[in-house]
């Protein structure tokens, strides 16, 4: 593991709203083109939503329309939508690059649109690997620096060899900077062949208000049952590991679980599998599938423990920080960034991934003696407040964008 450059090392002069540091000779803050491949909002888009708040008047280029479009418009961004879409959202991220061949015509058209949009801006900011893959060369052709906000772990669990190599090589060739949310994501980028000096670590940041009501009052309002209750709060996808929680529940006879989230990117078969699994293990009456919700922080405050069961390395995991801010004990799998966020286990319990027995044992212990982890949960909240706030993230990203623009 090697240390990555923190954002504040880039420039002392940047401000959150980008107003003090300008491109040499321009006297104005840079015009940024934020590129998103999707209009659906999962963690990376929620990060971008908060990141663009200081940049009203900038442009957002989306490959497809969706709820995210209105959110960005509401934040004062000018919206540009790809004219013909790409079909990329249906392409699994670990698919062979050859699977994109039939889309070449549309992708070429998109590259031209991106080049035109990039020319009207000072900096291009790609918020996903698909956005970077498509925008990197157009941005370089029109001479604009491109920043890649890499929200993924470029390892064999998530991507095929060809994908990893292509992405790392393209970054080395085209990216002015690569932003990662965790050391785990930085390590994977380097191991895939990415140049270490390109990387800046900007941990995700978020702000949440705590509901002053007790968990009992919240449960009554939300219609949730009394008694031991745990929660999982992630989109439904095989690597998010909700099935492991259902398996663990079969070993915890009195415990109920809320499963919050939906299959956002076509994982409907997995969603159906979860229900079948709950029935097969005889726990269907103890698992409540609540679907996609807009009140995750409140739901978190209502449960006795939040489980973060990802079976593959998690690039960051906003839900971990949300649980810490909610003041609820966390049990997370030790894969990817969880250990960094939970301070090696001092701010939450770490269990090995894919092991329902170990997960069940950790939950049983925690639910039996809630007082035993009260101090740890307070520490977790303090840690989240001091390290993972939205203002710090916005400041770090503004520093970085201004730095890249100033050097261009
Ligand atoms: N989330 C939500 N509603 C849901 C399920 C999840 O708003 O029903 C939010 C959750 O609170 C978190 C984000 O979606 O902020 C997921 O981000 P995370 O980084 O944990 O994972 P991702 O899904 O992006 O891999
Ligand atoms: C991705 C990752 C998740 C991370 C989010 C924001 O969706 O899967 O771990 O928290 O991006 O960076």
Short mmCIF file of C-alpha atoms and ligand atoms in Angstrom, two decimals:
data_model
loop_
_atom_site.label_atom_id
_atom_site.label_comp_id
_atom_site.label_asym_id
_atom_site.label_seq_id
_atom_site.Cartn_x
_atom_site.Cartn_y
_atom_site.Cartn_z
CA UNK A 1 0.00 0.00 0.00
CA UNK A 2 1.40 3.41 -0.95
CA UNK A 3 0.23 6.83 0.25
CA UNK A 4 -1.76 8.89 -2.25
CA UNK A 5 -1.63 12.62 -2.71
CA UNK A 6 -4.36 14.38 -0.73
CA UNK A 7 -6.23 17.11 -2.60
CA UNK A 8 -5.02 19.93 -0.34
CA UNK A 9 -1.44 19.19 -1.43
CA UNK A 10 -2.31 20.44 -4.91
CA UNK A 11 -3.07 24.06 -4.15
CA UNK A 12 -3.35 26.24 -1.07
CA UNK A 13 -5.36 28.85 -2.87
CA UNK A 14 -8.52 27.14 -3.99
CA UNK A 15 -11.85 27.84 -2.37
CA UNK A 16 -14.98 25.77 -2.18
CA UNK A 17 -16.77 27.79 -4.81
CA UNK A 18 -13.67 27.92 -6.95
CA UNK A 19 -13.78 31.70 -6.98
CA UNK A 20 -10.21 32.56 -6.02
CA UNK A 21 -8.15 30.29 -8.22
CA UNK A 22 -8.66 30.89 -11.87
CA UNK A 23 -7.04 29.76 -15.05
CA UNK A 24 -4.05 31.96 -15.73
CA UNK A 25 -5.16 34.98 -17.65
CA UNK A 26 -8.87 34.20 -17.41
CA UNK A 27 -9.83 35.85 -14.14
CA UNK A 28 -12.83 33.56 -13.81
CA UNK A 29 -13.40 30.17 -12.37
CA UNK A 30 -13.07 27.27 -14.79
CA UNK A 31 -16.04 26.02 -16.78
CA UNK A 32 -16.48 22.37 -15.98
CA UNK A 33 -18.14 19.69 -18.08
CA UNK A 34 -19.39 16.99 -15.69
CA UNK A 35 -19.97 13.73 -17.59
CA UNK A 36 -22.22 10.93 -16.31
CA UNK A 37 -22.99 7.75 -18.25
CA UNK A 38 -26.23 7.20 -16.38
CA UNK A 39 -29.36 9.08 -15.40
CA UNK A 40 -30.05 6.61 -12.57
CA UNK A 41 -28.92 7.60 -9.10
CA UNK A 42 -26.73 5.19 -7.17
CA UNK A 43 -23.77 6.06 -4.93
CA UNK A 44 -21.52 7.65 -7.58
CA UNK A 45 -24.32 9.94 -8.77
CA UNK A 46 -25.17 10.93 -5.17
CA UNK A 47 -21.52 11.91 -4.75
CA UNK A 48 -21.62 13.96 -7.96
CA UNK A 49 -24.86 15.62 -6.84
CA UNK A 50 -23.07 16.92 -3.76
CA UNK A 51 -19.85 17.66 -5.63
CA UNK A 52 -21.51 19.99 -8.17
CA UNK A 53 -23.28 22.18 -5.60
CA UNK A 54 -20.50 24.80 -5.73
CA UNK A 55 -20.55 24.80 -9.55
CA UNK A 56 -23.87 26.27 -10.71
CA UNK A 57 -23.69 27.40 -14.33
CA UNK A 58 -21.44 24.47 -15.27
CA UNK A 59 -22.59 21.85 -17.76
CA UNK A 60 -23.61 18.25 -17.15
CA UNK A 61 -23.44 15.84 -20.08
CA UNK A 62 -25.48 12.67 -19.54
CA UNK A 63 -25.49 9.65 -21.85
CA UNK A 64 -29.10 8.96 -20.90
CA UNK A 65 -32.02 10.73 -19.26
CA UNK A 66 -33.28 9.86 -15.77
CA UNK A 67 -34.01 11.17 -12.31
CA UNK A 68 -30.44 12.47 -12.09
CA UNK A 69 -31.09 14.93 -14.94
CA UNK A 70 -33.67 16.88 -12.95
CA UNK A 71 -31.52 16.82 -9.83
CA UNK A 72 -28.58 18.33 -11.69
CA UNK A 73 -30.81 20.86 -13.43
CA UNK A 74 -32.25 21.84 -10.05
CA UNK A 75 -28.70 22.52 -8.84
CA UNK A 76 -28.23 25.07 -11.61
CA UNK A 77 -26.34 22.99 -14.15
CA UNK A 78 -26.98 23.30 -17.84
CA UNK A 79 -27.97 19.84 -19.13
CA UNK A 80 -26.82 18.20 -22.33
CA UNK A 81 -28.22 14.79 -23.17
CA UNK A 82 -26.58 12.44 -25.67
CA UNK A 83 -28.72 12.66 -28.78
CA UNK A 84 -29.13 8.95 -29.43
CA UNK A 85 -28.15 7.39 -26.10
CA UNK A 86 -25.45 4.71 -26.09
CA UNK A 87 -27.03 1.43 -25.01
CA UNK A 88 -24.10 1.27 -22.58
CA UNK A 89 -26.21 0.95 -19.44
CA UNK A 90 -27.22 -2.54 -20.60
CA UNK A 91 -23.56 -3.54 -20.89
CA UNK A 92 -22.17 -5.30 -17.81
CA UNK A 93 -19.11 -3.53 -16.54
CA UNK A 94 -17.07 -6.75 -16.55
CA UNK A 95 -18.06 -7.53 -20.15
CA UNK A 96 -15.41 -7.89 -22.84
CA UNK A 97 -14.75 -4.61 -24.69
CA UNK A 98 -15.71 -6.56 -27.85
CA UNK A 99 -19.36 -6.50 -26.64
CA UNK A 100 -19.35 -2.77 -27.38
CA UNK A 101 -18.55 -3.37 -31.07
CA UNK A 102 -22.18 -3.32 -32.34
CA UNK A 103 -22.61 0.05 -30.65
CA UNK A 104 -19.64 1.61 -32.43
CA UNK A 105 -21.74 3.87 -34.66
CA UNK A 106 -23.63 5.38 -31.75
CA UNK A 107 -20.47 5.62 -29.64
CA UNK A 108 -18.71 7.50 -32.45
CA UNK A 109 -21.58 9.99 -32.58
CA UNK A 110 -21.38 10.38 -28.84
CA UNK A 111 -17.63 10.97 -29.00
CA UNK A 112 -18.23 13.83 -31.44
CA UNK A 113 -20.88 15.35 -29.16
CA UNK A 114 -18.52 15.03 -26.20
CA UNK A 115 -15.71 16.70 -28.12
CA UNK A 116 -17.97 19.65 -28.98
CA UNK A 117 -19.18 19.98 -25.39
CA UNK A 118 -15.61 19.69 -24.06
CA UNK A 119 -14.39 22.45 -26.37
CA UNK A 120 -16.85 24.85 -24.72
CA UNK A 121 -15.36 24.11 -21.28
CA UNK A 122 -12.01 24.32 -19.50
CA UNK A 123 -12.03 20.96 -17.72
CA UNK A 124 -13.84 17.66 -18.29
CA UNK A 125 -14.82 15.67 -15.20
CA UNK A 126 -15.86 12.06 -15.90
CA UNK A 127 -17.83 10.55 -13.04
CA UNK A 128 -17.61 6.86 -13.94
CA UNK A 129 -15.49 4.41 -15.88
CA UNK A 130 -17.92 4.41 -18.82
CA UNK A 131 -17.94 8.23 -18.84
CA UNK A 132 -14.14 8.28 -18.78
CA UNK A 133 -13.76 5.64 -21.50
CA UNK A 134 -15.99 7.64 -23.82
CA UNK A 135 -14.82 11.17 -22.95
CA UNK A 136 -11.06 10.66 -22.56
CA UNK A 137 -10.00 10.74 -26.19
CA UNK A 138 -12.49 13.44 -27.32
CA UNK A 139 -11.31 15.67 -24.46
CA UNK A 140 -7.67 15.21 -25.36
CA UNK A 141 -8.33 15.79 -29.06
CA UNK A 142 -9.83 19.20 -28.34
CA UNK A 143 -7.03 19.90 -25.83
CA UNK A 144 -9.02 19.88 -22.60
CA UNK A 145 -7.73 18.18 -19.45
CA UNK A 146 -9.87 15.35 -18.16
CA UNK A 147 -10.31 14.30 -14.54
CA UNK A 148 -11.54 10.76 -13.87
CA UNK A 149 -13.51 10.26 -10.68
CA UNK A 150 -13.01 6.52 -10.33
CA UNK A 151 -15.78 5.14 -8.13
CA UNK A 152 -14.78 1.54 -8.84
CA UNK A 153 -12.23 -0.99 -7.69
CA UNK A 154 -10.32 -2.06 -10.78
CA UNK A 155 -9.70 -5.61 -9.65
CA UNK A 156 -10.50 -9.08 -10.95
CA UNK A 157 -13.65 -9.34 -8.82
CA UNK A 158 -15.28 -6.44 -10.66
CA UNK A 159 -13.63 -6.28 -14.11
CA UNK A 160 -12.08 -8.60 -16.65
CA UNK A 161 -8.37 -8.33 -17.44
CA UNK A 162 -8.93 -6.56 -20.77
CA UNK A 163 -11.23 -3.96 -19.12
CA UNK A 164 -8.76 -3.26 -16.32
CA UNK A 165 -5.81 -2.94 -18.64
CA UNK A 166 -7.67 -0.74 -21.12
CA UNK A 167 -8.88 1.58 -18.38
CA UNK A 168 -5.51 1.90 -16.66
CA UNK A 169 -3.68 2.50 -19.97
CA UNK A 170 -6.22 5.09 -21.08
CA UNK A 171 -5.88 6.86 -17.74
CA UNK A 172 -2.08 6.91 -18.06
CA UNK A 173 -2.41 8.33 -21.55
CA UNK A 174 -5.23 10.84 -21.10
CA UNK A 175 -6.14 11.64 -17.49
CA UNK A 176 -4.90 14.83 -15.85
CA UNK A 177 -5.88 13.30 -12.49
CA UNK A 178 -7.65 10.21 -11.19
CA UNK A 179 -9.73 10.75 -8.06
CA UNK A 180 -10.38 7.72 -5.84
CA UNK A 181 -12.58 7.56 -2.73
CA UNK A 182 -10.37 5.13 -0.81
CA UNK A 183 -6.89 3.72 -0.52
CA UNK A 184 -8.34 0.36 -1.59
CA UNK A 185 -9.46 1.89 -4.89
CA UNK A 186 -6.03 3.53 -5.33
CA UNK A 187 -4.23 0.23 -4.74
CA UNK A 188 -6.40 -1.57 -7.30
CA UNK A 189 -5.80 1.19 -9.88
CA UNK A 190 -2.04 0.82 -9.47
CA UNK A 191 -2.18 -2.93 -9.58
CA UNK A 192 -4.11 -2.68 -12.85
CA UNK A 193 -1.18 -0.68 -14.25
CA UNK A 194 -2.38 2.86 -13.49
CA UNK A 195 0.31 5.48 -12.81
CA UNK A 196 0.52 6.20 -9.04
CA UNK A 197 1.36 9.90 -9.53
CA UNK A 198 -2.03 10.45 -11.21
CA UNK A 199 -4.04 9.54 -8.15
CA UNK A 200 -5.62 11.84 -5.59
CA UNK A 201 -7.57 10.41 -2.66
CA UNK A 202 -10.77 12.32 -1.93
CA UNK A 203 -12.93 10.33 0.50
CA UNK A 204 -16.63 10.68 -0.17
CA UNK A 205 -18.41 13.14 2.06
CA UNK A 206 -22.05 13.47 3.07
CA UNK A 207 -24.16 15.37 5.57
CA UNK A 208 -27.17 13.89 7.29
CA UNK A 209 -29.51 15.32 9.85
CA UNK A 210 -30.32 13.04 12.72
CA UNK A 211 -33.97 12.57 13.61
CA UNK A 212 -34.40 13.48 17.29
CA UNK A 213 -36.99 10.75 17.85
CA UNK A 214 -36.26 7.42 19.52
CA UNK A 215 -35.92 4.24 17.46
CA UNK A 216 -39.23 3.06 18.96
CA UNK A 217 -41.04 6.21 17.83
CA UNK A 218 -39.51 5.91 14.36
CA UNK A 219 -40.49 2.26 14.09
CA UNK A 220 -44.06 3.10 15.04
CA UNK A 221 -44.20 5.82 12.39
CA UNK A 222 -42.57 3.66 9.73
CA UNK A 223 -44.70 0.62 10.51
CA UNK A 224 -41.69 -1.50 11.47
CA UNK A 225 -41.92 -4.37 13.97
CA UNK A 226 -40.66 -4.32 17.57
CA UNK A 227 -37.92 -6.70 18.70
CA UNK A 228 -34.41 -7.27 17.29
CA UNK A 229 -34.24 -5.64 13.88
CA UNK A 230 -31.34 -5.32 11.47
CA UNK A 231 -31.19 -3.54 8.10
CA UNK A 232 -29.35 -3.77 4.77
CA UNK A 233 -29.33 -0.59 2.68
CA UNK A 234 -27.98 -1.07 -0.81
CA UNK A 235 -29.20 -1.51 -4.32
CA UNK A 236 -29.95 -5.16 -5.00
CA UNK A 237 -27.03 -6.69 -6.87
CA UNK A 238 -25.22 -10.01 -6.42
CA UNK A 239 -21.95 -8.42 -5.26
CA UNK A 240 -23.78 -6.38 -2.60
CA UNK A 241 -24.37 -9.71 -0.78
CA UNK A 242 -27.94 -9.40 0.52
CA UNK A 243 -28.25 -13.20 0.11
CA UNK A 244 -25.58 -13.72 2.78
CA UNK A 245 -27.72 -11.73 5.24
CA UNK A 246 -30.72 -13.93 4.49
CA UNK A 247 -28.56 -17.01 5.10
CA UNK A 248 -27.38 -15.47 8.39
CA UNK A 249 -30.96 -14.72 9.40
CA UNK A 250 -31.76 -18.44 9.21
CA UNK A 251 -29.25 -18.81 12.08
CA UNK A 252 -30.83 -15.98 14.15
CA UNK A 253 -34.35 -17.20 15.05
CA UNK A 254 -35.74 -14.03 16.71
CA UNK A 255 -34.24 -11.42 14.42
CA UNK A 256 -36.04 -9.54 11.64
CA UNK A 257 -34.41 -7.70 8.76
CA UNK A 258 -35.39 -4.86 6.48
CA UNK A 259 -33.89 -5.05 2.99
CA UNK A 260 -33.88 -1.55 1.55
CA UNK A 261 -33.02 -0.92 -2.10
CA UNK A 262 -33.97 -2.00 -5.60
CA UNK A 263 -32.21 -3.64 -8.56
CA UNK A 264 -31.23 -0.35 -10.23
CA UNK A 265 -29.21 -1.76 -13.10
CA UNK A 266 -31.21 -4.73 -14.35
CA UNK A 267 -30.48 -7.21 -11.54
CA UNK A 268 -34.14 -8.33 -11.40
CA UNK A 269 -33.24 -12.03 -11.35
CA UNK A 270 -31.17 -11.46 -8.20
CA UNK A 271 -34.07 -9.60 -6.56
CA UNK A 272 -36.35 -12.57 -7.31
CA UNK A 273 -33.66 -14.96 -6.03
CA UNK A 274 -33.56 -13.12 -2.68
CA UNK A 275 -37.29 -13.66 -2.15
CA UNK A 276 -37.01 -17.33 -3.15
CA UNK A 277 -34.05 -17.77 -0.83
CA UNK A 278 -35.93 -16.22 2.09
CA UNK A 279 -38.81 -18.64 1.47
CA UNK A 280 -36.48 -21.62 1.07
CA UNK A 281 -34.71 -20.85 4.36
CA UNK A 282 -38.03 -20.36 6.17
CA UNK A 283 -37.37 -16.70 7.00
CA UNK A 284 -39.75 -15.02 4.52
CA UNK A 285 -41.92 -13.70 7.38
CA UNK A 286 -38.86 -12.10 8.99
CA UNK A 287 -37.49 -10.35 5.90
CA UNK A 288 -39.20 -7.13 4.84
CA UNK A 289 -38.34 -5.97 1.34
CA UNK A 290 -38.96 -2.23 1.37
CA UNK A 291 -37.77 -1.40 -2.15
CA UNK A 292 -35.99 1.84 -3.11
CA UNK A 293 -36.48 4.48 -0.42
CA UNK A 294 -35.79 8.16 -0.04
CA UNK A 295 -35.56 8.03 3.76
CA UNK A 296 -32.55 5.79 4.37
CA UNK A 297 -31.16 7.82 7.33
CA UNK A 298 -34.48 7.58 9.21
CA UNK A 299 -34.79 3.85 8.51
CA UNK A 300 -31.23 3.35 9.71
CA UNK A 301 -31.99 5.10 12.98
CA UNK A 302 -34.90 2.71 13.52
CA UNK A 303 -32.86 -0.53 13.39
CA UNK A 304 -30.55 -2.11 15.97
CA UNK A 305 -27.73 -2.72 13.52
CA UNK A 306 -26.83 -1.94 9.92
CA UNK A 307 -25.24 -4.74 7.90
CA UNK A 308 -22.95 -4.00 4.97
CA UNK A 309 -22.49 -7.45 3.42
CA UNK A 310 -20.71 -6.84 0.07
CA UNK A 311 -19.02 -10.02 -1.10
CA UNK A 312 -16.56 -8.25 -3.41
CA UNK A 313 -14.31 -5.34 -2.42
CA UNK A 314 -16.36 -2.16 -1.88
CA UNK A 315 -14.78 0.95 -3.46
CA UNK A 316 -16.17 3.12 -0.65
CA UNK A 317 -19.69 2.37 0.65
CA UNK A 318 -21.69 5.49 1.48
CA UNK A 319 -24.07 3.35 3.52
CA UNK A 320 -21.26 2.70 6.02
CA UNK A 321 -20.86 6.40 6.67
CA UNK A 322 -24.62 6.91 6.76
CA UNK A 323 -24.91 4.26 9.47
CA UNK A 324 -22.06 5.85 11.43
CA UNK A 325 -23.75 9.25 11.20
CA UNK A 326 -27.08 7.71 12.23
CA UNK A 327 -25.39 6.44 15.41
CA UNK A 328 -26.23 2.81 14.69
CA UNK A 329 -23.79 -0.11 15.14
CA UNK A 330 -22.37 -1.45 11.87
CA UNK A 331 -21.31 -4.95 10.87
CA UNK A 332 -19.44 -4.92 7.57
CA UNK A 333 -17.50 -7.35 5.45
CA UNK A 334 -13.78 -6.76 5.42
CA UNK A 335 -13.34 -6.20 1.69
CA UNK A 336 -12.22 -3.02 -0.02
CA UNK A 337 -12.66 0.26 1.84
CA UNK A 338 -14.70 -0.99 4.83
CA UNK A 339 -11.69 -1.41 7.09
CA UNK A 340 -10.42 2.11 6.23
CA UNK A 341 -13.78 3.67 6.97
CA UNK A 342 -14.34 1.66 10.15
CA UNK A 343 -10.81 2.33 11.41
CA UNK A 344 -9.73 -1.29 11.19
CA UNK A 345 -12.71 -2.42 13.27
CA UNK A 346 -12.54 0.26 16.00
CA UNK A 347 -15.67 1.94 14.58
CA UNK A 348 -17.63 -1.18 13.59
CA UNK A 349 -17.43 -4.95 13.45
CA UNK A 350 -15.58 -6.46 10.49
CA UNK A 351 -16.41 -9.99 9.33
CA UNK A 352 -15.06 -12.00 6.40
CA UNK A 353 -17.19 -11.79 3.23
CA UNK A 354 -19.46 -14.67 2.10
CA UNK A 355 -19.60 -16.26 5.56
CA UNK A 356 -23.14 -16.31 6.96
CA UNK A 357 -22.00 -18.15 10.11
CA UNK A 358 -19.52 -15.43 11.01
CA UNK A 359 -22.03 -12.72 10.19
CA UNK A 360 -24.72 -14.39 12.31
CA UNK A 361 -22.30 -14.78 15.24
CA UNK A 362 -21.27 -11.11 15.09
CA UNK A 363 -24.90 -9.97 14.95
CA UNK A 364 -25.96 -12.29 17.78
CA UNK A 365 -23.24 -10.85 20.02
CA UNK A 366 -24.07 -7.28 19.14
CA UNK A 367 -27.83 -7.69 19.60
CA UNK A 368 -27.36 -9.51 22.92
CA UNK A 369 -25.26 -6.73 24.45
CA UNK A 370 -26.12 -3.44 22.74
CA UNK A 371 -24.57 -1.44 25.62
CA UNK A 372 -21.20 -3.04 24.94
CA UNK A 373 -20.82 -1.19 21.64
CA UNK A 374 -22.31 2.18 22.68
CA UNK A 375 -18.89 3.82 23.06
CA UNK A 376 -17.75 2.40 19.72
CA UNK A 377 -20.87 3.73 17.99
CA UNK A 378 -20.23 7.22 19.42
CA UNK A 379 -16.66 7.02 18.17
CA UNK A 380 -17.92 5.96 14.75
CA UNK A 381 -20.23 9.00 14.57
CA UNK A 382 -17.40 11.36 15.57
CA UNK A 383 -15.17 9.75 12.96
CA UNK A 384 -17.82 10.16 10.24
CA UNK A 385 -18.44 13.80 11.22
CA UNK A 386 -14.76 14.70 11.21
CA UNK A 387 -13.63 12.75 8.13
CA UNK A 388 -16.55 12.24 5.81
CA UNK A 389 -18.37 15.58 5.62
CA UNK A 390 -19.72 17.00 2.34
CA UNK A 391 -18.05 20.41 2.76
CA UNK A 392 -14.60 18.83 2.98
CA UNK A 393 -15.28 16.75 -0.13
CA UNK A 394 -16.51 19.80 -2.08
CA UNK A 395 -13.44 21.77 -1.01
CA UNK A 396 -11.05 18.97 -2.00
CA UNK A 397 -12.71 18.51 -5.38
CA UNK A 398 -12.77 22.25 -6.06
CA UNK A 399 -9.06 22.42 -5.21
CA UNK A 400 -8.37 19.66 -7.64
CA UNK A 401 -10.50 21.02 -10.48
CA UNK A 402 -8.96 24.47 -10.08
CA UNK A 403 -5.47 22.99 -10.01
CA UNK A 404 -6.04 21.00 -13.19
CA UNK A 405 -7.58 24.01 -14.95
CA UNK A 406 -4.72 26.28 -13.87
CA UNK A 407 -2.13 23.89 -15.27
CA UNK A 408 -3.89 23.36 -18.57
N1 LIG B 1 -29.91 4.34 -1.16
C1 LIG B 1 -31.11 5.02 -1.21
N2 LIG B 1 -32.27 4.32 -1.22
C2 LIG B 1 -32.29 2.98 -1.15
C3 LIG B 1 -31.06 2.26 -1.11
C4 LIG B 1 -29.87 2.99 -1.11
O1 LIG B 1 -31.14 6.25 -1.23
O2 LIG B 1 -33.38 2.41 -1.15
C5 LIG B 1 -28.66 5.12 -1.13
C6 LIG B 1 -27.82 4.86 0.10
O3 LIG B 1 -28.34 5.60 1.18
C7 LIG B 1 -26.46 5.33 -0.36
C8 LIG B 1 -26.48 5.01 -1.85
O4 LIG B 1 -27.82 4.74 -2.21
O5 LIG B 1 -26.29 6.71 -0.18
C9 LIG B 1 -25.64 3.83 -2.21
O6 LIG B 1 -24.32 4.19 -2.21
P1 LIG B 1 -23.16 3.19 -1.86
O7 LIG B 1 -21.91 3.95 -1.99
O8 LIG B 1 -23.36 2.58 -0.53
O9 LIG B 1 -23.25 2.00 -2.91
P2 LIG B 1 -23.48 1.88 -4.50
O10 LIG B 1 -24.87 1.43 -4.65
O11 LIG B 1 -23.24 3.16 -5.13
O12 LIG B 1 -22.47 0.86 -4.91
C1 LIG B 2 -19.76 3.27 -6.34
C2 LIG B 2 -19.25 2.25 -5.33
C3 LIG B 2 -19.52 2.62 -3.89
C4 LIG B 2 -19.16 4.07 -3.65
C5 LIG B 2 -19.87 4.96 -4.66
C6 LIG B 2 -19.48 6.42 -4.48
O1 LIG B 2 -21.11 3.13 -6.59
O2 LIG B 2 -19.79 0.97 -5.58
O3 LIG B 2 -18.75 1.82 -3.02
O4 LIG B 2 -19.51 4.46 -2.34
O5 LIG B 2 -19.50 4.59 -5.96
O6 LIG B 2 -18.10 6.61 -4.59
#
